[in-house]
Amino acid sequence: ADRALTDAGRALSRAEADRNIAEGKLESLRLAVVRHEEEAFGARNLVNDAAAILADLDDLDQAREEVEYVKMTVEAARMTIMSKRSAFD
């Protein structure tokens, strides 16, 4: 009877230890969930900000056309200056 009582006490101690370990793991996982939710919220905000910035950008093809037009204007002015300069020489 004493042996059975001792074995039952050990089993109870192991069960309590296992329960305490499981509770510790559960608490750790709850904290991890909270941390991941906060990170996900922050990432979601960054994605929304990036989408808003992207929507505000001008059309790239139009910007390229404008740059090409300015290049042609500058080149035309350069050629005009060179032709006037050669007329004075």
Tab-separated table of N, CA and C in Angstrom:
chain	number	residue	atom	x	y	z
A	1	ALA	N	0.821	-1.194	0.000
A	1	ALA	CA	0.000	0.000	0.000
A	1	ALA	C	0.864	1.255	0.000
A	2	ASP	N	1.978	1.168	0.780
A	2	ASP	CA	2.881	2.326	0.802
A	2	ASP	C	3.499	2.563	-0.576
A	3	ARG	N	3.835	1.458	-1.236
A	3	ARG	CA	4.442	1.576	-2.565
A	3	ARG	C	3.444	2.192	-3.555
A	4	ALA	N	2.210	1.771	-3.486
A	4	ALA	CA	1.183	2.314	-4.369
A	4	ALA	C	0.970	3.784	-4.087
A	5	LEU	N	1.003	4.157	-2.816
A	5	LEU	CA	0.862	5.564	-2.450
A	5	LEU	C	2.047	6.377	-2.967
A	6	THR	N	3.240	5.829	-2.846
A	6	THR	CA	4.439	6.507	-3.351
A	6	THR	C	4.367	6.667	-4.871
A	7	ASP	N	3.983	5.585	-5.557
A	7	ASP	CA	3.851	5.651	-7.023
A	7	ASP	C	2.791	6.658	-7.442
A	8	ALA	N	1.704	6.717	-6.719
A	8	ALA	CA	0.644	7.682	-7.028
A	8	ALA	C	1.138	9.106	-6.791
A	9	GLY	N	1.912	9.302	-5.725
A	9	GLY	CA	2.473	10.632	-5.449
A	9	GLY	C	3.435	11.055	-6.543
A	10	ARG	N	4.257	10.117	-7.005
A	10	ARG	CA	5.192	10.434	-8.106
A	10	ARG	C	4.427	10.757	-9.386
A	11	ALA	N	3.420	9.958	-9.665
A	11	ALA	CA	2.606	10.198	-10.863
A	11	ALA	C	1.937	11.565	-10.776
A	12	LEU	N	1.456	11.902	-9.594
A	12	LEU	CA	0.841	13.211	-9.392
A	12	LEU	C	1.866	14.319	-9.604
A	13	SER	N	3.068	14.137	-9.068
A	13	SER	CA	4.123	15.151	-9.237
A	13	SER	C	4.492	15.313	-10.705
A	14	ARG	N	4.616	14.178	-11.423
A	14	ARG	CA	4.928	14.256	-12.860
A	14	ARG	C	3.814	14.964	-13.620
A	15	ALA	N	2.600	14.634	-13.273
A	15	ALA	CA	1.452	15.264	-13.951
A	15	ALA	C	1.431	16.768	-13.682
A	16	GLU	N	1.713	17.172	-12.460
A	16	GLU	CA	1.758	18.600	-12.141
A	16	GLU	C	2.902	19.285	-12.873
A	17	ALA	N	4.052	18.617	-12.938
A	17	ALA	CA	5.195	19.191	-13.657
A	17	ALA	C	4.866	19.332	-15.143
A	18	ASP	N	4.247	18.287	-15.706
A	18	ASP	CA	3.861	18.353	-17.120
A	18	ASP	C	2.846	19.468	-17.355
A	19	ARG	N	1.908	19.615	-16.416
A	19	ARG	CA	0.919	20.686	-16.540
A	19	ARG	C	1.596	22.051	-16.486
A	20	ASN	N	2.543	22.222	-15.558
A	20	ASN	CA	3.253	23.499	-15.447
A	20	ASN	C	4.053	23.806	-16.708
A	21	ILE	N	4.696	22.781	-17.268
A	21	ILE	CA	5.434	22.977	-18.523
A	21	ILE	C	4.479	23.368	-19.636
A	22	ALA	N	3.345	22.685	-19.722
A	22	ALA	CA	2.360	22.995	-20.763
A	22	ALA	C	1.810	24.412	-20.588
A	23	GLU	N	1.569	24.826	-19.357
A	23	GLU	CA	1.088	26.187	-19.118
A	23	GLU	C	2.139	27.214	-19.523
A	24	GLY	N	3.400	26.917	-19.238
A	24	GLY	CA	4.480	27.818	-19.651
A	24	GLY	C	4.564	27.936	-21.157
A	25	LYS	N	4.452	26.793	-21.845
A	25	LYS	CA	4.472	26.816	-23.313
A	25	LYS	C	3.282	27.585	-23.859
A	26	LEU	N	2.120	27.366	-23.256
A	26	LEU	CA	0.920	28.077	-23.702
A	26	LEU	C	1.096	29.582	-23.546
A	27	GLU	N	1.629	30.020	-22.429
A	27	GLU	CA	1.849	31.456	-22.211
A	27	GLU	C	2.854	32.003	-23.218
A	28	SER	N	3.907	31.248	-23.456
A	28	SER	CA	4.913	31.667	-24.439
A	28	SER	C	4.295	31.799	-25.827
A	29	LEU	N	3.467	30.833	-26.189
A	29	LEU	CA	2.817	30.892	-27.502
A	29	LEU	C	1.812	32.036	-27.589
A	30	ARG	N	1.126	32.316	-26.497
A	30	ARG	CA	0.206	33.468	-26.501
A	30	ARG	C	0.964	34.765	-26.732
A	31	LEU	N	2.109	34.892	-26.071
A	31	LEU	CA	2.929	36.095	-26.272
A	31	LEU	C	3.441	36.174	-27.710
A	32	ALA	N	3.807	35.019	-28.262
A	32	ALA	CA	4.270	34.995	-29.653
A	32	ALA	C	3.148	35.408	-30.596
A	33	VAL	N	1.931	34.960	-30.322
A	33	VAL	CA	0.788	35.333	-31.160
A	33	VAL	C	0.576	36.842	-31.107
A	34	VAL	N	0.642	37.409	-29.920
A	34	VAL	CA	0.465	38.859	-29.783
A	34	VAL	C	1.558	39.594	-30.562
A	35	ARG	N	2.802	39.126	-30.425
A	35	ARG	CA	3.914	39.761	-31.133
A	35	ARG	C	3.726	39.670	-32.644
A	36	HIS	N	3.321	38.494	-33.118
A	36	HIS	CA	3.116	38.323	-34.563
A	36	HIS	C	1.939	39.152	-35.063
A	37	GLU	N	0.904	39.272	-34.262
A	37	GLU	CA	-0.222	40.123	-34.659
A	37	GLU	C	0.212	41.574	-34.780
A	38	GLU	N	1.046	42.034	-33.843
A	38	GLU	CA	1.548	43.410	-33.909
A	38	GLU	C	2.429	43.603	-35.136
A	39	GLU	N	3.280	42.619	-35.427
A	39	GLU	CA	4.132	42.716	-36.615
A	39	GLU	C	3.295	42.713	-37.887
A	40	ALA	N	2.261	41.863	-37.905
A	40	ALA	CA	1.385	41.799	-39.082
A	40	ALA	C	0.645	43.117	-39.267
A	41	PHE	N	0.206	43.713	-38.169
A	41	PHE	CA	-0.480	45.001	-38.253
A	41	PHE	C	0.465	46.064	-38.817
A	42	GLY	N	1.704	46.076	-38.313
A	42	GLY	CA	2.688	47.028	-38.824
A	42	GLY	C	2.989	46.798	-40.296
A	43	ALA	N	3.116	45.542	-40.684
A	43	ALA	CA	3.377	45.220	-42.090
A	43	ALA	C	2.196	45.620	-42.964
A	44	ARG	N	0.990	45.402	-42.454
A	44	ARG	CA	-0.206	45.783	-43.204
A	44	ARG	C	-0.231	47.297	-43.422
A	45	ASN	N	0.158	48.050	-42.402
A	45	ASN	CA	0.221	49.509	-42.543
A	45	ASN	C	1.257	49.910	-43.587
A	46	LEU	N	2.411	49.234	-43.579
A	46	LEU	CA	3.443	49.537	-44.575
A	46	LEU	C	2.952	49.233	-45.985
A	47	VAL	N	2.244	48.134	-46.147
A	47	VAL	CA	1.706	47.786	-47.470
A	47	VAL	C	0.693	48.832	-47.913
A	48	ASN	N	-0.162	49.253	-47.011
A	48	ASN	CA	-1.149	50.279	-47.358
A	48	ASN	C	-0.470	51.601	-47.725
A	49	ASP	N	0.566	51.971	-46.961
A	49	ASP	CA	1.308	53.198	-47.280
A	49	ASP	C	1.977	53.089	-48.648
A	50	ALA	N	2.577	51.935	-48.919
A	50	ALA	CA	3.239	51.735	-50.211
A	50	ALA	C	2.231	51.786	-51.351
A	51	ALA	N	1.070	51.206	-51.152
A	51	ALA	CA	0.030	51.237	-52.187
A	51	ALA	C	-0.429	52.668	-52.447
A	52	ALA	N	-0.545	53.457	-51.381
A	52	ALA	CA	-0.956	54.858	-51.548
A	52	ALA	C	0.118	55.646	-52.293
A	53	ILE	N	1.372	55.400	-51.949
A	53	ILE	CA	2.478	56.084	-52.637
A	53	ILE	C	2.505	55.693	-54.102
A	54	LEU	N	2.323	54.404	-54.367
A	54	LEU	CA	2.322	53.918	-55.742
A	54	LEU	C	1.181	54.547	-56.544
A	55	ALA	N	0.032	54.682	-55.915
A	55	ALA	CA	-1.111	55.289	-56.606
A	55	ALA	C	-0.857	56.759	-56.914
A	56	ASP	N	-0.045	57.431	-56.080
A	56	ASP	CA	0.232	58.849	-56.285
A	56	ASP	C	1.318	59.115	-57.324
A	57	LEU	N	2.043	58.072	-57.733
A	57	LEU	CA	3.113	58.273	-58.707
A	57	LEU	C	2.543	58.643	-60.064
A	58	ASP	N	3.278	59.487	-60.771
A	58	ASP	CA	2.879	59.856	-62.126
A	58	ASP	C	3.107	58.677	-63.064
A	59	ASP	N	2.516	58.784	-64.237
A	59	ASP	CA	2.667	57.750	-65.252
A	59	ASP	C	4.107	57.740	-65.758
A	60	LEU	N	4.759	56.599	-65.682
A	60	LEU	CA	6.161	56.488	-66.064
A	60	LEU	C	6.365	56.748	-67.555
A	61	ASP	N	5.484	56.225	-68.390
A	61	ASP	CA	5.618	56.450	-69.837
A	61	ASP	C	5.483	57.928	-70.180
A	62	GLN	N	4.572	58.605	-69.521
A	62	GLN	CA	4.400	60.033	-69.766
A	62	GLN	C	5.650	60.798	-69.330
A	63	ALA	N	6.210	60.422	-68.191
A	63	ALA	CA	7.426	61.082	-67.714
A	63	ALA	C	8.572	60.857	-68.698
A	64	ARG	N	8.663	59.647	-69.235
A	64	ARG	CA	9.715	59.366	-70.232
A	64	ARG	C	9.529	60.221	-71.478
A	65	GLU	N	8.289	60.378	-71.919
A	65	GLU	CA	8.012	61.216	-73.088
A	65	GLU	C	8.403	62.665	-72.816
A	66	GLU	N	8.088	63.155	-71.628
A	66	GLU	CA	8.444	64.530	-71.275
A	66	GLU	C	9.953	64.719	-71.252
A	67	VAL	N	10.675	63.748	-70.716
A	67	VAL	CA	12.143	63.825	-70.684
A	67	VAL	C	12.687	63.818	-72.102
A	68	GLU	N	12.134	62.973	-72.947
A	68	GLU	CA	12.593	62.910	-74.338
A	68	GLU	C	12.331	64.238	-75.049
A	69	TYR	N	11.196	64.864	-74.768
A	69	TYR	CA	10.870	66.157	-75.365
A	69	TYR	C	11.875	67.220	-74.914
A	70	VAL	N	12.198	67.225	-73.628
A	70	VAL	CA	13.175	68.189	-73.108
A	70	VAL	C	14.539	67.941	-73.738
A	71	LYS	N	14.916	66.691	-73.906
A	71	LYS	CA	16.196	66.378	-74.547
A	71	LYS	C	16.230	66.913	-75.973
A	72	MET	N	15.135	66.714	-76.697
A	72	MET	CA	15.091	67.218	-78.078
A	72	MET	C	15.152	68.737	-78.096
A	73	THR	N	14.480	69.397	-77.167
A	73	THR	CA	14.497	70.860	-77.084
A	73	THR	C	15.898	71.355	-76.799
A	74	VAL	N	16.565	70.719	-75.858
A	74	VAL	CA	17.936	71.112	-75.522
A	74	VAL	C	18.854	70.889	-76.709
A	75	GLU	N	18.715	69.775	-77.384
A	75	GLU	CA	19.554	69.485	-78.549
A	75	GLU	C	19.302	70.500	-79.664
A	76	ALA	N	18.037	70.875	-79.876
A	76	ALA	CA	17.713	71.870	-80.903
A	76	ALA	C	18.334	73.216	-80.543
A	77	ALA	N	18.263	73.591	-79.267
A	77	ALA	CA	18.856	74.859	-78.846
A	77	ALA	C	20.367	74.817	-79.012
A	78	ARG	N	20.979	73.685	-78.688
A	78	ARG	CA	22.425	73.556	-78.857
A	78	ARG	C	22.817	73.691	-80.324
A	79	MET	N	22.051	73.061	-81.208
A	79	MET	CA	22.359	73.155	-82.641
A	79	MET	C	22.170	74.589	-83.137
A	80	THR	N	21.151	75.288	-82.647
A	80	THR	CA	20.924	76.686	-83.045
A	80	THR	C	22.088	77.549	-82.596
A	81	ILE	N	22.536	77.360	-81.360
A	81	ILE	CA	23.660	78.142	-80.853
A	81	ILE	C	24.921	77.887	-81.682
A	82	MET	N	25.158	76.605	-81.998
A	82	MET	CA	26.356	76.282	-82.776
A	82	MET	C	26.299	76.867	-84.186
A	83	SER	N	25.104	76.856	-84.791
A	83	SER	CA	24.991	77.426	-86.136
A	83	SER	C	25.164	78.940	-86.111
A	84	LYS	N	24.634	79.611	-85.078
A	84	LYS	CA	24.824	81.069	-84.959
A	84	LYS	C	26.279	81.399	-84.681
A	85	ARG	N	26.911	80.582	-83.849
A	85	ARG	CA	28.318	80.810	-83.533
A	85	ARG	C	29.175	80.646	-84.793
A	86	SER	N	28.865	79.644	-85.617
A	86	SER	CA	29.662	79.435	-86.831
A	86	SER	C	29.396	80.553	-87.838
A	87	ALA	N	28.215	81.173	-87.796
A	87	ALA	CA	27.924	82.273	-88.715
A	87	ALA	C	28.752	83.503	-88.349
A	88	PHE	N	29.103	83.664	-87.072
A	88	PHE	CA	29.918	84.803	-86.650
A	88	PHE	C	31.395	84.556	-86.863
A	89	ASP	N	31.785	83.313	-87.034
A	89	ASP	CA	33.229	83.014	-87.202
A	89	ASP	C	33.691	83.203	-88.578
